[in-house]
Coordinates of C-alpha atoms and ligand atoms in Angstrom, one line a residue:
Chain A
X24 CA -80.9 83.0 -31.6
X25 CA -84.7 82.9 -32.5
X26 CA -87.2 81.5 -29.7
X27 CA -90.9 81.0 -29.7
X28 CA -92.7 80.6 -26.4
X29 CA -96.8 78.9 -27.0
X30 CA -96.8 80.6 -30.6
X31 CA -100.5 80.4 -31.4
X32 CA -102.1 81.8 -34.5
X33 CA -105.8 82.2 -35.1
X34 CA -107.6 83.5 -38.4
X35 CA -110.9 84.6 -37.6
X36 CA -111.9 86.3 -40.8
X37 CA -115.4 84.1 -41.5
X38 CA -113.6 81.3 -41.7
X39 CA -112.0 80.2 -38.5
X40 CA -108.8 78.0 -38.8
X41 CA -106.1 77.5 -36.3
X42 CA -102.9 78.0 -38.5
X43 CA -100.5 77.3 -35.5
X44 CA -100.7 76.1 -31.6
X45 CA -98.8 76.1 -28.8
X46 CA -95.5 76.5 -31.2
X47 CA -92.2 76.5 -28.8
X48 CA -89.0 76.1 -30.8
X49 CA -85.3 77.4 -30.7
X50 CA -83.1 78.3 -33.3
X51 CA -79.5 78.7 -32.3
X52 CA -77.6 81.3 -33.6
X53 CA -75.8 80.7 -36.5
X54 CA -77.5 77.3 -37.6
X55 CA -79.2 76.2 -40.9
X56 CA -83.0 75.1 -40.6
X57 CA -85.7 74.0 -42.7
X58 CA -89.5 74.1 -41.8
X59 CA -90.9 71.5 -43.6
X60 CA -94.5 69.3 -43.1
X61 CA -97.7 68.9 -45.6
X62 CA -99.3 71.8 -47.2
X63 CA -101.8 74.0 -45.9
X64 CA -100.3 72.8 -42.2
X65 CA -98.8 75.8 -41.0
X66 CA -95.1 76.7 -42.0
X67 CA -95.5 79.7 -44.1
X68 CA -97.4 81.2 -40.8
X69 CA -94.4 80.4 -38.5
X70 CA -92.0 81.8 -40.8
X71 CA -93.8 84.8 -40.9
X72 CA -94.3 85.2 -36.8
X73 CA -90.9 84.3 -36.1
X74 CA -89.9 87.1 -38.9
X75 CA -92.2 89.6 -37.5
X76 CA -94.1 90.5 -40.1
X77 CA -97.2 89.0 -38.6
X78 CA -98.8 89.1 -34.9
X79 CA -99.5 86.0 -33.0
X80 CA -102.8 85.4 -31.4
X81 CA -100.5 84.2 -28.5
X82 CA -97.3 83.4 -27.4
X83 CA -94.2 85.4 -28.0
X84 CA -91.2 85.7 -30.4
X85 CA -87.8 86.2 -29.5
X86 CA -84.6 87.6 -31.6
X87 CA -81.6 88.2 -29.6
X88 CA -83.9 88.2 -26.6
X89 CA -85.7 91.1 -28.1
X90 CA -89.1 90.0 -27.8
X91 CA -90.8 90.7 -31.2
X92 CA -94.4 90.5 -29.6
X93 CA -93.8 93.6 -26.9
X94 CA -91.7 96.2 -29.4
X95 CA -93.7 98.9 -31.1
X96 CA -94.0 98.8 -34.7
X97 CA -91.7 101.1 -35.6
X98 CA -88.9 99.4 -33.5
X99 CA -90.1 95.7 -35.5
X100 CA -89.9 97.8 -38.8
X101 CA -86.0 98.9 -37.6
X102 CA -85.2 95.3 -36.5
X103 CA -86.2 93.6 -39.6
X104 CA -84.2 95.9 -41.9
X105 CA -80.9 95.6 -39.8
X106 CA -81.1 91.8 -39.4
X107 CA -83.3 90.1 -41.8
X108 CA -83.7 89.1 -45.0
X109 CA -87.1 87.4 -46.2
X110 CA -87.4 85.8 -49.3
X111 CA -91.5 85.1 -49.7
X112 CA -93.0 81.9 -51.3
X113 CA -95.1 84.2 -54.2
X114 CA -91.6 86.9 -53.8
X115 CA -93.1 89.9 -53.5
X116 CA -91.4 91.7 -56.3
X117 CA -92.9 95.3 -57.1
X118 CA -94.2 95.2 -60.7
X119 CA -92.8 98.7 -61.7
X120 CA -89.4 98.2 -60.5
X121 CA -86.6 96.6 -62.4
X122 CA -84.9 93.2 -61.2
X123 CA -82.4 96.3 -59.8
X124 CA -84.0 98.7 -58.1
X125 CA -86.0 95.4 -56.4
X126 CA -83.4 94.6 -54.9
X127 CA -81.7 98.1 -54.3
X128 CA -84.6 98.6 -52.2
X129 CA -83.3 96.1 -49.6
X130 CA -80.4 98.2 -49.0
X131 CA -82.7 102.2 -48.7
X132 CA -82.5 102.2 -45.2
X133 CA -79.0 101.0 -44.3
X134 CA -77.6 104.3 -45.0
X135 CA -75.5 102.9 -48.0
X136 CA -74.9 105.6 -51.1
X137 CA -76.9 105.3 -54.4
X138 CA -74.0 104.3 -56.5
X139 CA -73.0 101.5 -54.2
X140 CA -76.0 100.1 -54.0
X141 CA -75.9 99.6 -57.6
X142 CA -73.4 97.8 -57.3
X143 CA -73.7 95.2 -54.9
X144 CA -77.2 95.0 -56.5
X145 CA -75.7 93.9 -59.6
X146 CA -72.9 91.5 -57.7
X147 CA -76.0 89.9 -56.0
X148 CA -78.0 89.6 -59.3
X149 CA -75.0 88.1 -61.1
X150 CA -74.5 85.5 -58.2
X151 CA -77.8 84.1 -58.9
X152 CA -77.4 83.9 -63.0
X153 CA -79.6 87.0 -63.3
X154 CA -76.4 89.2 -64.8
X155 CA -78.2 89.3 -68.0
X156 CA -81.6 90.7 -66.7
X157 CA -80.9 93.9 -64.9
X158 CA -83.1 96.0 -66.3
X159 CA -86.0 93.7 -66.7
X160 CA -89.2 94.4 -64.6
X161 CA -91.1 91.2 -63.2
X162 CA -93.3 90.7 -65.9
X163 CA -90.8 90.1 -68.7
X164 CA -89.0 87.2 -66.2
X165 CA -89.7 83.7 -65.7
X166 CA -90.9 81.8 -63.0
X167 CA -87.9 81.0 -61.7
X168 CA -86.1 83.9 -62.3
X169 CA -88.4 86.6 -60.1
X170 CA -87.6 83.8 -57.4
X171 CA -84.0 84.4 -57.7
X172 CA -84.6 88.5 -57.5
X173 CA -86.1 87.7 -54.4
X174 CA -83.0 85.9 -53.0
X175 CA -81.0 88.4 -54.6
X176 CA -83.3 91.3 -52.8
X177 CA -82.9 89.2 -49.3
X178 CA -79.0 88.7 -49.2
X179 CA -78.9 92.8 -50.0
X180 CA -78.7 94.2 -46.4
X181 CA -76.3 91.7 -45.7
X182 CA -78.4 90.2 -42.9
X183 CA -77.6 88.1 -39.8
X184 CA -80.8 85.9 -40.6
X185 CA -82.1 84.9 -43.4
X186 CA -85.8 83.5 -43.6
X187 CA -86.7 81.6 -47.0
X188 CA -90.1 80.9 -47.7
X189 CA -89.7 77.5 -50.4
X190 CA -86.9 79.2 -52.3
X191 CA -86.5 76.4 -54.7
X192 CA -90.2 75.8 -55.6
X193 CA -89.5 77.1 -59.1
X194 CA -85.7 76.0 -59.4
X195 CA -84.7 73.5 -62.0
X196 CA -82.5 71.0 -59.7
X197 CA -78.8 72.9 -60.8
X198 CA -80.0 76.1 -59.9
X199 CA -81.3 74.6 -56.6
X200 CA -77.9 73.4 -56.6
X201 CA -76.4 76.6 -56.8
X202 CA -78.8 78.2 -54.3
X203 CA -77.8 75.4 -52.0
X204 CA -74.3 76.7 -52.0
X205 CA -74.9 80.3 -52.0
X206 CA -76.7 79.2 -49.1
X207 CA -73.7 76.9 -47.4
X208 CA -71.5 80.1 -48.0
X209 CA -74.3 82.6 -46.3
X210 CA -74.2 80.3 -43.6
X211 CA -70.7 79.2 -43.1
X212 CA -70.0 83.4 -42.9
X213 CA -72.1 82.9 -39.2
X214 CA -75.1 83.9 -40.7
X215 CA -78.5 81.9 -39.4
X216 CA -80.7 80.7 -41.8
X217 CA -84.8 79.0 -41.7
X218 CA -85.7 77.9 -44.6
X219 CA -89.4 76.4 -45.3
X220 CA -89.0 73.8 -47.7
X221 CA -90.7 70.9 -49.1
X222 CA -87.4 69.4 -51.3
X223 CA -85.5 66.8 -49.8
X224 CA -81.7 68.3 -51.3
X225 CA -82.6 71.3 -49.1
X226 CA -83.2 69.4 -45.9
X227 CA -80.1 67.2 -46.4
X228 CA -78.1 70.4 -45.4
X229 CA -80.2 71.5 -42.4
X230 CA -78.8 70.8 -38.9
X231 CA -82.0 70.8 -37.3
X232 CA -85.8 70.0 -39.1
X233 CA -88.9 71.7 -37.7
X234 CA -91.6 69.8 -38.9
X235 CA -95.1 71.2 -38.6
X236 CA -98.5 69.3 -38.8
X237 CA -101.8 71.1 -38.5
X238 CA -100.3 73.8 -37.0
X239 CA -98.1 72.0 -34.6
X240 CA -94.8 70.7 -33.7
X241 CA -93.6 66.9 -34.6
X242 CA -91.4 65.5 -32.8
X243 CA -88.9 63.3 -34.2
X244 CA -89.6 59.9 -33.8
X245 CA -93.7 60.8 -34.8
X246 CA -92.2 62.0 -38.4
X247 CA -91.1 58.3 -39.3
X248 CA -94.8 57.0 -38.7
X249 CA -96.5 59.1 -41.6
Chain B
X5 CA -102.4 65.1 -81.1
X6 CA -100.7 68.7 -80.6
X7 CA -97.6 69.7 -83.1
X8 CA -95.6 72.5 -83.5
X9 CA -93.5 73.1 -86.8
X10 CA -90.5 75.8 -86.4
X11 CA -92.0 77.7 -83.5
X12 CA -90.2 80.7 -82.6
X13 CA -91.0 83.8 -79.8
X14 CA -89.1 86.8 -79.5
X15 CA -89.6 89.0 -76.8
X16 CA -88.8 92.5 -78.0
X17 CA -90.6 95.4 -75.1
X18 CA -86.9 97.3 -74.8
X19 CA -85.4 93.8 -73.9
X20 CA -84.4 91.4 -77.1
X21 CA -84.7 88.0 -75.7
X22 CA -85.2 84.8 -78.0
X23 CA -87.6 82.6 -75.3
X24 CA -88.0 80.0 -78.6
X25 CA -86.2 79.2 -81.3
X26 CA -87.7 76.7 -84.5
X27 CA -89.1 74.5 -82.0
X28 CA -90.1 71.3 -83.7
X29 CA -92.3 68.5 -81.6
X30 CA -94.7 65.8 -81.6
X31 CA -97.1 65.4 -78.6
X32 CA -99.2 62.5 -79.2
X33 CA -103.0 61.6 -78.5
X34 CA -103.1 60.6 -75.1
X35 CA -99.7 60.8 -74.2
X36 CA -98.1 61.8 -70.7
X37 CA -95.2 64.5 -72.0
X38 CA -92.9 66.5 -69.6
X39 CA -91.5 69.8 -70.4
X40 CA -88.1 70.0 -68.3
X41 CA -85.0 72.3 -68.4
X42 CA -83.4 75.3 -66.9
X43 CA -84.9 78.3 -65.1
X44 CA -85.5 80.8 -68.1
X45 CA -85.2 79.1 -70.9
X46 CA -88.5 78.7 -72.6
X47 CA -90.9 75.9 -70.6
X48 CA -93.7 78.0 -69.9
X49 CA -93.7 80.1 -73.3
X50 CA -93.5 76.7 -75.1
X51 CA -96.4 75.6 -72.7
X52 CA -98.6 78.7 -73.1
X53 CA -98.1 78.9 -77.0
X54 CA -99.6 74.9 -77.2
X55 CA -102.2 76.0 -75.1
X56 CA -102.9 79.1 -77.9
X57 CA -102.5 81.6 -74.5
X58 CA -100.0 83.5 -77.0
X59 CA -99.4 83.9 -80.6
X60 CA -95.5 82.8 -81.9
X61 CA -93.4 85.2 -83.4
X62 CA -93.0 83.0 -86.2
X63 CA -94.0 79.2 -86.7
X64 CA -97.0 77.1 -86.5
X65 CA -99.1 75.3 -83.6
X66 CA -101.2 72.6 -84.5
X67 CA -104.2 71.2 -81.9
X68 CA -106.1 68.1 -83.7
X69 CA -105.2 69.1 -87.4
X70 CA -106.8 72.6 -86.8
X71 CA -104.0 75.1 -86.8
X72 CA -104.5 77.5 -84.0
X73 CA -101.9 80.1 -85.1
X74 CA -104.2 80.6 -88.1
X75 CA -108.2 81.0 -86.5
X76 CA -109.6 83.9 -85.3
X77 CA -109.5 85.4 -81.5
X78 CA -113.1 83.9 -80.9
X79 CA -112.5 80.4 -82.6
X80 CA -109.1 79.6 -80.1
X81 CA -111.1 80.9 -77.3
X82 CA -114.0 78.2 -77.9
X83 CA -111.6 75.6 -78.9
X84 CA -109.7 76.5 -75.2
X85 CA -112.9 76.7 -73.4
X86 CA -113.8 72.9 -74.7
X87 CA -110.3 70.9 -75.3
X88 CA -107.7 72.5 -72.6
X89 CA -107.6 72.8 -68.8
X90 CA -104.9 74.8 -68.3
X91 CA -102.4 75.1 -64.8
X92 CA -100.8 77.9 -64.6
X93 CA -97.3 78.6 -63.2
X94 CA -98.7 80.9 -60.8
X95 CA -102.4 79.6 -61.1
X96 CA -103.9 83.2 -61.9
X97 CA -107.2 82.7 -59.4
X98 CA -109.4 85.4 -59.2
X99 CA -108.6 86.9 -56.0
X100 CA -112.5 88.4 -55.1
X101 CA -114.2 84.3 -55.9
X102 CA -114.0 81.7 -53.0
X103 CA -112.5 78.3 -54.0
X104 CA -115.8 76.9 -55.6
X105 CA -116.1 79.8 -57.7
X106 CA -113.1 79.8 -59.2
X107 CA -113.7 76.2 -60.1
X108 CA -117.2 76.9 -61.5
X109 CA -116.0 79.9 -63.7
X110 CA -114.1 77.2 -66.1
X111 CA -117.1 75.4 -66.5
X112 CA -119.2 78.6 -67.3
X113 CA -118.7 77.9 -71.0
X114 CA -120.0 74.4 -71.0
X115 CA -123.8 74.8 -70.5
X116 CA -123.5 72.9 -67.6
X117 CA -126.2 74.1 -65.1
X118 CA -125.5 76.5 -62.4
X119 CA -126.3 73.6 -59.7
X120 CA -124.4 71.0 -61.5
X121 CA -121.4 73.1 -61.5
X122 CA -121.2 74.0 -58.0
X123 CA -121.9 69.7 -57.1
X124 CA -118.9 69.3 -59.8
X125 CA -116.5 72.1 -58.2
X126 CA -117.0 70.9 -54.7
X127 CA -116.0 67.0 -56.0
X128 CA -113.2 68.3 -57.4
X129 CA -111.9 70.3 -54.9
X130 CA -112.5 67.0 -52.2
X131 CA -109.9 65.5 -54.5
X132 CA -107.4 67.7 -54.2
X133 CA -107.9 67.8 -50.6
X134 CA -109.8 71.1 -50.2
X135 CA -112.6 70.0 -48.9
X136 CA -113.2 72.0 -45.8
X137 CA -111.7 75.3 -48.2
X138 CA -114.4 75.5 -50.5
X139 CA -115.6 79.1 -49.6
X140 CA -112.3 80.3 -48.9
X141 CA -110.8 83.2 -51.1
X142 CA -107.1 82.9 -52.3
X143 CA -105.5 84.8 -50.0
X144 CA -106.9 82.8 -46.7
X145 CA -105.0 79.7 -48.4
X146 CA -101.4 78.4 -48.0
X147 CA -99.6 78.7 -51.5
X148 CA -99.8 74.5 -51.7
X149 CA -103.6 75.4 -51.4
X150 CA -104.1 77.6 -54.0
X151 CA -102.4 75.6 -56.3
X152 CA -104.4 72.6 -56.0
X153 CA -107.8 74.8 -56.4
X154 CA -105.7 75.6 -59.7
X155 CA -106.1 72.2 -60.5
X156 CA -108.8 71.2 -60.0
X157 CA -109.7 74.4 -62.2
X158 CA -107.7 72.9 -64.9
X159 CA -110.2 69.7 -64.6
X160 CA -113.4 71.0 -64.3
X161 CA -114.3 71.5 -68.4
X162 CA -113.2 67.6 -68.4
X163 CA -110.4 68.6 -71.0
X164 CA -109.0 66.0 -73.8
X165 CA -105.6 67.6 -73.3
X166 CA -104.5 69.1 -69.7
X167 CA -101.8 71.7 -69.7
X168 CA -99.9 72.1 -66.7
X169 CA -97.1 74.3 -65.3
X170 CA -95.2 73.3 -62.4
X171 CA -98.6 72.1 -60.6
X172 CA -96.2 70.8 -57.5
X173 CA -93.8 73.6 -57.1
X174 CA -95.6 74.5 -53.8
X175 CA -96.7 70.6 -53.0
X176 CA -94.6 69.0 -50.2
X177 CA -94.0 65.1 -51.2
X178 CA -97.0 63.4 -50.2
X179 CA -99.3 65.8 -51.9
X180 CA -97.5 65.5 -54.8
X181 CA -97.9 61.7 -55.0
X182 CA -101.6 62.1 -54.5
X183 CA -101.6 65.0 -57.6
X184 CA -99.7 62.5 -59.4
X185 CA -101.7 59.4 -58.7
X186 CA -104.7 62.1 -60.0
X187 CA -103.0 62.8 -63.4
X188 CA -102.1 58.9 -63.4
X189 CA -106.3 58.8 -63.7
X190 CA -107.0 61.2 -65.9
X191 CA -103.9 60.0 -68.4
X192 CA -105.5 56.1 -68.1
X193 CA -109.2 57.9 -69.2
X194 CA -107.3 58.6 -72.3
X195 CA -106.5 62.0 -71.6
X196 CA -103.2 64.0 -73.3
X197 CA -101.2 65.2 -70.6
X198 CA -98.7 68.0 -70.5
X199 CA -96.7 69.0 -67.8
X200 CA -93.4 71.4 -67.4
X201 CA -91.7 70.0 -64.5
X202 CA -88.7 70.5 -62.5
X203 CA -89.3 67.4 -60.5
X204 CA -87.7 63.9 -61.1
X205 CA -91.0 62.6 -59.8
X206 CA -93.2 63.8 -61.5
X207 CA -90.6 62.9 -64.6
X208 CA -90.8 59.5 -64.1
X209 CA -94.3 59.1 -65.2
X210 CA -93.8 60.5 -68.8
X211 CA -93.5 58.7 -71.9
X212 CA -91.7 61.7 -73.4
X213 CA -89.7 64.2 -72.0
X214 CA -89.5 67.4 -74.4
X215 CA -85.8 69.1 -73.0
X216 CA -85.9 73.0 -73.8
X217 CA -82.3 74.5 -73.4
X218 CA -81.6 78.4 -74.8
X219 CA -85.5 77.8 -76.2
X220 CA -84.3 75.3 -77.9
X221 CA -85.1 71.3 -77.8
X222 CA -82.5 69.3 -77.4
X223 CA -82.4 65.8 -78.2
X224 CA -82.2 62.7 -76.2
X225 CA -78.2 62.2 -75.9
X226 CA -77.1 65.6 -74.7
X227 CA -79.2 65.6 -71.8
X228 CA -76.4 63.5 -70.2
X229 CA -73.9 65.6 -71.0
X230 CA -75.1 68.5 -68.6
Ligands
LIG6 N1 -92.8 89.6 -71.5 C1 -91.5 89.3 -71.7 N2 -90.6 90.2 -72.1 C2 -89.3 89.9 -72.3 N3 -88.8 88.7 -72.0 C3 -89.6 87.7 -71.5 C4 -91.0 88.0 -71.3 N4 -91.5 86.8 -70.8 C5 -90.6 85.9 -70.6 N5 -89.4 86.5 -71.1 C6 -88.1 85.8 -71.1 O1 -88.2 84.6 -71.9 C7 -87.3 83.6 -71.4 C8 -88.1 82.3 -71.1 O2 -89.1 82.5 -70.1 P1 -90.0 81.3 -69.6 O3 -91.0 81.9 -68.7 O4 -90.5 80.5 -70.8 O5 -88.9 80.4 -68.9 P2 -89.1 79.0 -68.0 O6 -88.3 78.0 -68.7 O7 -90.6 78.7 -67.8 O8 -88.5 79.3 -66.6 P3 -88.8 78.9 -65.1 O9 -88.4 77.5 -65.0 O10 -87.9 79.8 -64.3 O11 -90.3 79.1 -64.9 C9 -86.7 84.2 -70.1 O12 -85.4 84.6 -70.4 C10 -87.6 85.4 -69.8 O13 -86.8 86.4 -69.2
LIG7 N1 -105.7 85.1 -44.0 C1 -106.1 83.9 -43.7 N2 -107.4 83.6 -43.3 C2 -107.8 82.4 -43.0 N3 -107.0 81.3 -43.0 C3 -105.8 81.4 -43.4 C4 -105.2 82.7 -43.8 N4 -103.9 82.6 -44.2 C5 -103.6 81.3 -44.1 N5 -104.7 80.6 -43.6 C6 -104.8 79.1 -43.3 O1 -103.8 78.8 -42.4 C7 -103.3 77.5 -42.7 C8 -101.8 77.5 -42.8 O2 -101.3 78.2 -43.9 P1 -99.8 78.3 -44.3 O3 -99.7 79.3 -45.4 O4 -99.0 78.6 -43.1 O5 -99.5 76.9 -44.8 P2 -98.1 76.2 -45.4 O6 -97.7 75.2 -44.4 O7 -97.2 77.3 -45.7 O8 -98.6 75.6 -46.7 P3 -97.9 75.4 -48.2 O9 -96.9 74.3 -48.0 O10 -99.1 75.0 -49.0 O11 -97.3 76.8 -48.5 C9 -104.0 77.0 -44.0 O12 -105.0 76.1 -43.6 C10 -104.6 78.3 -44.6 O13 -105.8 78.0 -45.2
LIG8 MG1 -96.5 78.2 -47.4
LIG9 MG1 -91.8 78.8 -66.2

C-alpha cells in the first residue's frame, strides 16, 4: 500500500511553479492505477514522490508504512531496488549500454549471478518483441523500442510495484495491446501497479483513476465537467 | 509536392537492419498525410529521409522537382532552413536556451530581425499553451511541455511543408485536440502536412495514410488484414 499525506511540491529554481499541493491519496496493495490529467499539471511529479526518487517540499510518502520522507538516502536507495520498478516518460536508457546490459542493471544489486541475469534479461526482452535487438545500444533503436527496454529494465528485479511513467506514448495501438497484458499478468501475480497515462485503453483497465489538475487532486464527479 | 522513387536504408554499424526497403510514394502539395505502423518498422527513418535529415542507402527523394539526394550538404541545409519545420520524435531542444530561444534559433536563418523573432516565438508559444513558460529551460518542463515548444519550433520559419513525428505522444486528449485544431490551420493556409502517428485521432484528419510495415508500404487492403 502507497499513501501520501499533504504531498506538496515546490520548484523554486527562478521560476517558481507549484507542481503539486496538498496531494493525499492511497493506493491499496495489489491494485492497478493510472494518473492521468492535462499536461504540464503535475503527474510525472507525483509519480516521482511517491517512487522516491524525488523530495517533497511537504507532506510525506508512505510504502508499506515505511515513510519515504524520514528514511536516509541510503535506506530509500535499498527500498527502491527491492520493490520497485520505474519505467520513466524519456526512459532513461544509458547510451553506452546495450538493450542487455540496460536492463541487467536492474537486477546488480539483487545478489543474482552474471549468467542468470542474462537470461532473464533476454526472457524480458523477448516478452516485449525486442528478441531481435539484444545487442543494440539506444541509438540504433526506435522510438518505441528504447520504451520497451525501459519496461523490460523495470520488470527485471521482479518488483512488488511497478511505477510507469506514459509507457505507451510511443506504442503503435498492438504493442500497447501487448503491454496492456504484460501488464494484466504483472498485476494479476499480486503485484501493484501506477501508471501515468494519457490513453484511454490504459485507463479502461485501472481500478482506481487519480486525476491531477494544476497540481491537485480531482475528485470524481469534477472530472465529468471539463 | 514530395516523392520518393525506390527508397531504401540499411543500417549496417555491427547490426544489419533493413529500416526501408524500395519505398515508392506520392505526398501531394498541400496534403494532410499520416505515416502509421508498428513500433520499429521504418516511420521515423521514412520521415527524416523526406525531410533530407539523412541520406538513403539507395533511392531517390524528391522536394518540389529538386532532388535532394543529389545537392550539396549546404544547398539541403538552405532548402531545410526555408521549406521544412520539422518535429522531432524526441523534439531535440537545446537543453542550455529557455523556451523562446529555442523557438527563435529556427528562425535565425530567415533575416527576420532579432526583435521580430522573439514577438513571433512568444505568439507561438501562447498557442501551444506555453505562455507563462517562455523563459523556462527544458528540463523545468513536463514532457507534454517540451513537446509543444517543439512545435511551435517546427512553425516558426512558416514552412510550406511541416514534418512531424509523433507530436502527441506526451499530449493527454484535450491538448491533442487543440494541436490538432492548430495543424487543421496551418493545413487550410495551404500548408503540406506530414505526420507519423500512432493515434486514430490524429488519423482521422488525413487524406492519405502512408502504412509502413517491415520498411515497407503496404497498400490499402492489407491494412485490414492485421
Ligand atoms: N542507427 C541505427 N543503427 C541500426 N539500426 C537502426 C538505427 N536507427 C534505427 N534503426 C533500426 O531501424 C528500424 C526502424 O526504426 P524507426 O526509428 O524508423 O522505427 P519507427 O517506425 O519510427 O518506430 P517507433 O514507432 O517505435 O518510433 C528499427 O528496427 C531500428 O532498430
Ligand atoms: N525542475 C523544474 N523546475 C521548475 N518547474 C518544473 C520543474 N520540473 C517540472 N516543473 C513544472 O512542474 C509542473 C508539473 O510537471 P510534470 O512533469 O509533473 O507534469 P506532467 O503532468 O507529467 O505533464 P506531461 O503530461 O506533459 O508529462 C509543470 O508546470 C512543469 O513546468
Ligand atoms: Mg509527465
Ligand atoms: Mg519513430
Amino acid at each position: 500500500i502507497i499513501r501520501t499525506e499533504k504531498l506538496t511540491k515546490v520548484y523554486d529554481s527562478g521560476y517558481r511553479t507549484v507542481a503539486l499541493q496538498q496531494v493525499d491519496l492511497q493506493i491499496p496493495k495489489g491494485s492497478l492505477s493510472c494518473i492521468m490529467g492535462p499536461s504540464g499539471h503535475g503527474k510525472s511529479t507525483l509519480l516521482h514522490l511517491i517512487g522516491g526518487l524525488d523530495r517533497p517540499s511537504s507532506g510525506k510518502v508512505f510504502l508499506d508504512d515505511v515513510e519515504l520522507t524520514a528514511v536516509t538516502a541510503d535506506r530509500l536507495t535499498e527500498i527502491r531496488a527491492r520493490k520497485l520498478g520505474f519505467v520513466f516518460q524519456f526512459f532513461n536508457l544509458l547510451p553506452v549500454l546495450t538493450a542487455l546490459e540496460n536492463v541487467q542493471v536492474a537486477m546488480m544489486l539483487a545478489g543474482i549471478s552474471k549468467r542468470e541475469q542474462e537470461e532473464r534479461a533476454a526472457e524480458l526482452l523477448k516478452l516485449v518483441g525486442l528478441e531481435d535487438k539484444l545487442r543494440a545500444r539506444p541509438n540504433q533503436l526506435s522510438g518505441g523500442q528504447r520504451q520497451r527496454v525501459a519496461i523490460a529494465r523495470a520488470l527485471a528485479n521482479d518488483p512488488e510495484i511497478l511505477l510507469m511513467d506514459e509507457p505507451s506514448g510511443n506504442l503503435d495501438s498492438r504493442s500497447e495491446a501487448e503491454l496492456l497484458e504484460q501488464i494484466g499478468k504483472v498485476n494479476a501475480q499480486g503485484k501493484t501497479v501506477v501508471i501515468v497515462t494519457h490513453s484511454e485503453k490504459v485507463a479502461e483497465m485501472a481500478q482506481q483513476i487519480i486525476y491531477i489538475r494544476d497540481g491537485q487532486l480531482v475528485l470524481g464527479k469534477e472530472i465529468k465537467e471539463q
